[in-house]
């Protein structure tokens, strides 16, 4: 009886190991590919290349906006930081950074190409994340500043094989060391850590 | 010491009660897998890999590779009935195979033979260590079995915070490790469970100071464990910091870590009462 139980146990162990091996080989990869700054992100229908990026302090950003005649978001609109929402209903819209505190601005210049023969739309917030740390939620694109930095509608549909250059602005109050760009797609997880210097 | 440890470990791990506890733990681990939303995810992937069109539509719409750790039972916390029920009765399961052997040794007179052969100190230390190991092993068993089952359903990979599928936030203990080195995180997770439930099981030895009825001793760790949860949750309003809930460190916040650590230290000191009691043992 003991021998039979032992044989059953060994067979179960073997089947379990075989199944785990199969799942890890056959299923779409869940690995995260670490890519360099000069490599391209592969989004299946789109490719995404980081052309350059800039990181500004709050003061540098204000200076840049002044030079380009762009009004500060918090001066033009009555914006509210999402953490200060409680008991406050008097605002135009919600932002994910606190304009009254110190913040950092990341401007990424991306070359986005539609790789297909069809018209495609890209959901930039859904496909591509900018993180300040791997255990923190991604930062959303700041649409106010991004719309000033792009000549046309950067969210518009892409014609077949069209390539467009898009500048995206991300603002955070985090005092992080490195920004991380991340793509999480089925079988195509990719991560790029910026070294916080101009490319 | 090595000889007595070998004998005691055999007594703890090779007995019918231990096999029954393993079986019950396995039922909890399997039950937790099949009753959480994780099962739907696993089933959908299974269908997708077998060419099901509806499953393919959902997977391609979600456009993300799910990983085993995403559907692991501690992720669902109290919302998983099997997991939560297992968590509540865990001290009982831990103590059943070996917890009352000290009292049994005493009442049968076996303790005298042991002590004459190897000495008092070695006997008591081996008793304490074996119960600690036995309790800790039983505690991590279903977690491990459930992880194996999840790994049979989905590939192993790093969790990705930006997907929002994982319960660990930046304010949770070892959150950096969770998203950067899940294997080390899991080892740490198992170790914490092992230590905490090992210490909780050893309460049965400490309580021979107050109670010598073996059936009462079986209940002691459970009563203290559950009372502690009720007192801390409702008395101190620290719902997530009792040993029952916070040992699932997925929920433990950095701000509550010291309080949690304090509970473990108190537990350890209480366990040491056993070594004071034995001075009074009349052989």
Tab-separated table of C-alpha atoms in Angstrom, chain B residues 9-275:
chain	number	residue	atom	x	y	z
B	9	UNK	CA	10.587	15.355	13.996
B	10	UNK	CA	9.550	11.849	12.967
B	11	UNK	CA	6.823	11.949	15.615
B	12	UNK	CA	5.654	15.314	14.293
B	13	UNK	CA	5.694	14.589	10.575
B	14	UNK	CA	5.102	10.884	10.211
B	15	UNK	CA	1.743	10.313	11.820
B	16	UNK	CA	-1.878	10.004	10.722
B	17	UNK	CA	-2.877	13.333	12.269
B	18	UNK	CA	-0.256	15.118	10.175
B	19	UNK	CA	-1.490	13.424	6.981
B	20	UNK	CA	-5.068	14.458	7.791
B	21	UNK	CA	-3.966	18.059	8.361
B	22	UNK	CA	-2.076	17.998	5.039
B	23	UNK	CA	-5.221	16.707	3.329
B	24	UNK	CA	-7.393	19.414	4.924
B	25	UNK	CA	-4.828	22.087	3.974
B	26	UNK	CA	-4.800	20.807	0.401
B	27	UNK	CA	-8.602	21.011	0.282
B	28	UNK	CA	-8.408	24.642	1.445
B	29	UNK	CA	-5.717	25.429	-1.137
B	30	UNK	CA	-7.722	23.855	-3.964
B	31	UNK	CA	-10.991	25.391	-2.723
B	32	UNK	CA	-9.416	28.852	-2.631
B	33	UNK	CA	-8.246	28.444	-6.222
B	34	UNK	CA	-11.642	27.443	-7.556
B	35	UNK	CA	-13.715	30.021	-5.673
B	36	UNK	CA	-11.856	33.249	-6.406
B	37	UNK	CA	-12.122	35.424	-9.540
B	38	UNK	CA	-8.636	34.124	-10.312
B	39	UNK	CA	-10.184	30.866	-11.453
B	40	UNK	CA	-12.123	32.702	-14.168
B	41	UNK	CA	-8.876	34.249	-15.370
B	42	UNK	CA	-7.129	30.852	-15.355
B	43	UNK	CA	-10.081	29.199	-17.125
B	44	UNK	CA	-10.169	31.916	-19.751
B	45	UNK	CA	-6.464	31.407	-20.471
B	46	UNK	CA	-6.970	27.655	-20.694
B	47	UNK	CA	-9.770	28.144	-23.238
B	48	UNK	CA	-7.696	30.710	-25.146
B	49	UNK	CA	-4.797	28.272	-25.439
B	50	UNK	CA	-7.258	25.688	-26.751
B	51	UNK	CA	-8.539	27.979	-29.488
B	52	UNK	CA	-11.790	29.267	-27.932
B	53	UNK	CA	-12.877	32.412	-29.824
B	54	UNK	CA	-14.742	34.100	-26.954
B	55	UNK	CA	-11.755	33.620	-24.659
B	56	UNK	CA	-9.447	34.953	-27.384
B	57	UNK	CA	-11.624	38.066	-27.718
B	58	UNK	CA	-11.401	38.761	-23.962
B	59	UNK	CA	-7.659	38.077	-23.740
B	60	UNK	CA	-6.841	40.211	-26.749
B	61	UNK	CA	-9.109	42.987	-25.503
B	62	UNK	CA	-7.346	42.963	-22.114
B	63	UNK	CA	-4.021	42.714	-23.998
B	64	UNK	CA	-2.028	41.683	-20.959
B	65	UNK	CA	-0.201	38.512	-19.846
B	66	UNK	CA	-1.605	37.429	-16.490
B	67	UNK	CA	0.843	35.741	-14.128
B	68	UNK	CA	0.471	33.113	-11.410
B	69	UNK	CA	1.070	35.474	-8.512
B	70	UNK	CA	-1.932	37.567	-9.638
B	71	UNK	CA	-4.359	34.788	-8.692
B	72	UNK	CA	-2.541	33.478	-5.601
B	73	UNK	CA	-4.989	33.089	-2.701
B	74	UNK	CA	-3.555	35.721	-0.273
B	75	UNK	CA	-4.207	38.374	-2.942
B	76	UNK	CA	-7.944	37.994	-2.375
B	77	UNK	CA	-7.698	38.331	1.416
B	78	UNK	CA	-10.931	38.039	3.353
B	79	UNK	CA	-13.009	37.991	0.143
B	80	UNK	CA	-11.852	34.397	-0.452
B	81	UNK	CA	-13.996	32.252	1.843
B	82	UNK	CA	-11.655	29.255	1.785
B	83	UNK	CA	-8.611	31.382	2.457
B	84	UNK	CA	-10.252	33.309	5.303
B	85	UNK	CA	-11.728	30.203	6.921
B	86	UNK	CA	-8.332	28.497	6.704
B	87	UNK	CA	-6.717	31.568	8.255
B	88	UNK	CA	-9.153	31.462	11.188
B	89	UNK	CA	-8.695	27.792	12.012
B	90	UNK	CA	-4.986	27.718	11.205
B	91	UNK	CA	-3.768	27.536	14.852
B	92	UNK	CA	-5.968	24.478	15.329
B	93	UNK	CA	-4.530	22.783	12.255
B	94	UNK	CA	-0.982	23.642	13.341
B	95	UNK	CA	-1.328	22.126	16.787
B	96	UNK	CA	-3.182	18.901	15.960
B	97	UNK	CA	-0.298	16.666	14.803
B	98	UNK	CA	2.240	17.361	17.534
B	99	UNK	CA	1.002	20.122	19.876
B	100	UNK	CA	0.031	18.053	22.904
B	101	UNK	CA	2.764	15.414	22.822
B	102	UNK	CA	4.491	17.031	25.804
B	103	UNK	CA	1.446	16.510	28.007
B	104	UNK	CA	1.011	12.994	26.578
B	105	UNK	CA	4.669	12.196	27.320
B	106	UNK	CA	4.126	13.395	30.855
B	107	UNK	CA	0.970	11.457	31.505
B	108	UNK	CA	2.367	8.259	29.977
B	109	UNK	CA	5.648	8.581	31.844
B	110	UNK	CA	7.656	8.591	28.603
B	111	UNK	CA	9.156	11.903	29.650
B	112	UNK	CA	11.111	10.147	32.428
B	113	UNK	CA	12.846	7.816	30.003
B	114	UNK	CA	13.747	10.713	27.710
B	115	UNK	CA	15.128	12.820	30.532
B	116	UNK	CA	17.184	10.017	32.020
B	117	UNK	CA	18.683	9.292	28.600
B	118	UNK	CA	19.347	12.786	27.216
B	119	UNK	CA	18.799	15.239	30.059
B	120	UNK	CA	16.089	17.730	30.880
B	121	UNK	CA	17.384	20.697	28.875
B	122	UNK	CA	17.806	18.846	25.595
B	123	UNK	CA	14.382	17.256	25.889
B	124	UNK	CA	12.549	20.561	26.433
B	125	UNK	CA	14.509	22.407	23.759
B	126	UNK	CA	13.814	19.646	21.224
B	127	UNK	CA	10.115	19.739	22.145
B	128	UNK	CA	9.959	23.487	21.607
B	129	UNK	CA	11.909	23.465	18.329
B	130	UNK	CA	9.938	20.540	16.886
B	131	UNK	CA	6.587	22.129	17.698
B	132	UNK	CA	7.788	25.402	16.185
B	133	UNK	CA	8.870	23.636	12.971
B	134	UNK	CA	5.703	21.535	12.828
B	135	UNK	CA	3.393	24.567	13.300
B	136	UNK	CA	5.326	26.687	10.803
B	137	UNK	CA	5.345	23.954	8.155
B	138	UNK	CA	1.611	23.343	8.415
B	139	UNK	CA	0.995	27.089	8.121
B	140	UNK	CA	2.893	27.536	4.861
B	141	UNK	CA	1.698	24.320	3.260
B	142	UNK	CA	-1.615	25.539	1.692
B	143	UNK	CA	0.029	28.770	0.567
B	144	UNK	CA	2.647	26.734	-1.246
B	145	UNK	CA	0.148	24.241	-2.674
B	146	UNK	CA	-2.065	27.075	-3.910
B	147	UNK	CA	0.952	28.761	-5.515
B	148	UNK	CA	1.788	25.504	-7.305
B	149	UNK	CA	-1.814	25.221	-8.553
B	150	UNK	CA	-1.717	28.848	-9.766
B	151	UNK	CA	1.613	28.146	-11.504
B	152	UNK	CA	-0.069	25.251	-13.312
B	153	UNK	CA	-2.679	27.672	-14.644
B	154	UNK	CA	-0.628	30.765	-15.495
B	155	UNK	CA	3.046	31.439	-16.212
B	156	UNK	CA	5.341	32.695	-13.507
B	157	UNK	CA	6.374	36.329	-13.939
B	158	UNK	CA	6.918	39.643	-12.256
B	159	UNK	CA	3.837	41.594	-11.176
B	160	UNK	CA	3.477	44.941	-12.931
B	161	UNK	CA	2.111	47.774	-10.804
B	162	UNK	CA	0.838	49.882	-13.691
B	163	UNK	CA	-1.693	47.176	-14.610
B	164	UNK	CA	-3.473	47.783	-11.256
B	165	UNK	CA	-4.143	44.041	-10.922
B	166	UNK	CA	-2.083	43.616	-7.759
B	167	UNK	CA	-3.059	44.545	-4.227
B	168	UNK	CA	0.409	45.656	-3.095
B	169	UNK	CA	0.702	49.444	-3.033
B	170	UNK	CA	3.740	51.601	-2.325
B	171	UNK	CA	2.761	51.918	1.356
B	172	UNK	CA	2.706	48.122	1.873
B	173	UNK	CA	5.625	46.280	3.430
B	174	UNK	CA	8.355	45.207	0.955
B	175	UNK	CA	6.338	46.630	-1.968
B	176	UNK	CA	9.562	47.363	-3.857
B	177	UNK	CA	10.625	43.754	-3.528
B	178	UNK	CA	7.181	42.555	-4.666
B	179	UNK	CA	7.525	44.350	-7.999
B	180	UNK	CA	11.244	43.776	-8.476
B	181	UNK	CA	12.078	40.356	-7.103
B	182	UNK	CA	8.984	38.288	-6.495
B	183	UNK	CA	10.936	35.121	-5.628
B	184	UNK	CA	12.722	36.804	-2.709
B	185	UNK	CA	9.421	38.392	-1.659
B	186	UNK	CA	7.740	34.977	-1.617
B	187	UNK	CA	10.568	33.444	0.407
B	188	UNK	CA	10.216	36.268	2.918
B	189	UNK	CA	6.438	35.847	2.924
B	190	UNK	CA	6.713	32.126	3.694
B	191	UNK	CA	9.356	32.784	6.349
B	192	UNK	CA	7.125	35.294	8.169
B	193	UNK	CA	4.191	32.858	8.096
B	194	UNK	CA	6.469	30.071	9.311
B	195	UNK	CA	7.814	32.082	12.256
B	196	UNK	CA	4.507	33.630	13.339
B	197	UNK	CA	2.472	30.415	13.244
B	198	UNK	CA	5.375	28.450	14.701
B	199	UNK	CA	5.334	30.819	17.675
B	200	UNK	CA	1.532	30.729	17.924
B	201	UNK	CA	1.619	26.907	18.031
B	202	UNK	CA	4.241	26.987	20.786
B	203	UNK	CA	1.703	28.802	22.977
B	204	UNK	CA	0.363	25.344	23.785
B	205	UNK	CA	3.672	24.546	25.500
B	206	UNK	CA	3.758	27.844	27.354
B	207	UNK	CA	0.253	27.254	28.661
B	208	UNK	CA	1.073	24.029	30.433
B	209	UNK	CA	1.975	26.563	33.125
B	210	UNK	CA	-1.741	27.217	33.587
B	211	UNK	CA	-3.576	24.215	32.171
B	212	UNK	CA	-2.781	20.526	31.911
B	213	UNK	CA	-5.920	19.292	30.161
B	214	UNK	CA	-4.748	18.224	26.703
B	215	UNK	CA	-8.001	19.110	24.961
B	216	UNK	CA	-7.944	22.593	26.439
B	217	UNK	CA	-4.321	22.945	25.366
B	218	UNK	CA	-5.343	22.104	21.808
B	219	UNK	CA	-7.651	25.112	21.855
B	220	UNK	CA	-5.322	27.560	23.592
B	221	UNK	CA	-3.441	28.919	20.525
B	222	UNK	CA	-6.722	29.326	18.635
B	223	UNK	CA	-8.434	31.133	21.540
B	224	UNK	CA	-5.515	33.527	22.062
B	225	UNK	CA	-5.054	34.113	18.331
B	226	UNK	CA	-8.700	34.869	17.707
B	227	UNK	CA	-9.136	36.932	20.893
B	228	UNK	CA	-6.086	38.969	19.923
B	229	UNK	CA	-7.680	39.645	16.544
B	230	UNK	CA	-10.970	40.743	18.129
B	231	UNK	CA	-9.262	42.945	20.744
B	232	UNK	CA	-6.946	44.635	18.246
B	233	UNK	CA	-9.602	45.022	15.557
B	234	UNK	CA	-12.506	46.202	17.671
B	235	UNK	CA	-10.784	47.297	20.877
B	236	UNK	CA	-7.889	49.234	19.380
B	237	UNK	CA	-9.520	49.878	16.023
B	238	UNK	CA	-6.417	48.561	14.217
B	239	UNK	CA	-8.290	46.227	11.915
B	240	UNK	CA	-5.448	45.251	9.603
B	241	UNK	CA	-2.727	44.783	12.193
B	242	UNK	CA	-3.774	41.685	14.146
B	243	UNK	CA	-1.658	38.556	13.627
B	244	UNK	CA	-4.616	36.965	11.847
B	245	UNK	CA	-4.715	39.600	9.112
B	246	UNK	CA	-1.305	41.268	9.054
B	247	UNK	CA	0.705	38.075	8.635
B	248	UNK	CA	-0.592	38.268	5.097
B	249	UNK	CA	1.983	41.045	4.600
B	250	UNK	CA	0.384	41.914	1.274
B	251	UNK	CA	-1.969	44.054	3.419
B	252	UNK	CA	0.546	45.219	6.012
B	253	UNK	CA	1.458	48.893	5.787
B	254	UNK	CA	4.860	50.282	6.734
B	255	UNK	CA	3.176	52.537	9.321
B	256	UNK	CA	1.789	49.448	11.137
B	257	UNK	CA	4.951	47.369	10.959
B	258	UNK	CA	6.270	48.292	14.412
B	259	UNK	CA	2.984	47.383	16.050
B	260	UNK	CA	2.991	44.069	14.196
B	261	UNK	CA	6.589	43.392	15.225
B	262	UNK	CA	5.705	44.187	18.830
B	263	UNK	CA	3.003	41.497	18.751
B	264	UNK	CA	5.527	38.929	17.516
B	265	UNK	CA	8.016	39.894	20.245
B	266	UNK	CA	5.317	39.585	22.938
B	267	UNK	CA	4.335	36.219	21.477
B	268	UNK	CA	7.941	35.021	21.593
B	269	UNK	CA	8.389	36.169	25.193
B	270	UNK	CA	5.168	34.425	26.149
B	271	UNK	CA	6.389	31.209	24.510
B	272	UNK	CA	9.504	31.327	26.651
B	273	UNK	CA	7.280	30.792	29.702
B	274	UNK	CA	7.540	27.093	28.863
B	275	UNK	CA	11.158	27.077	29.978
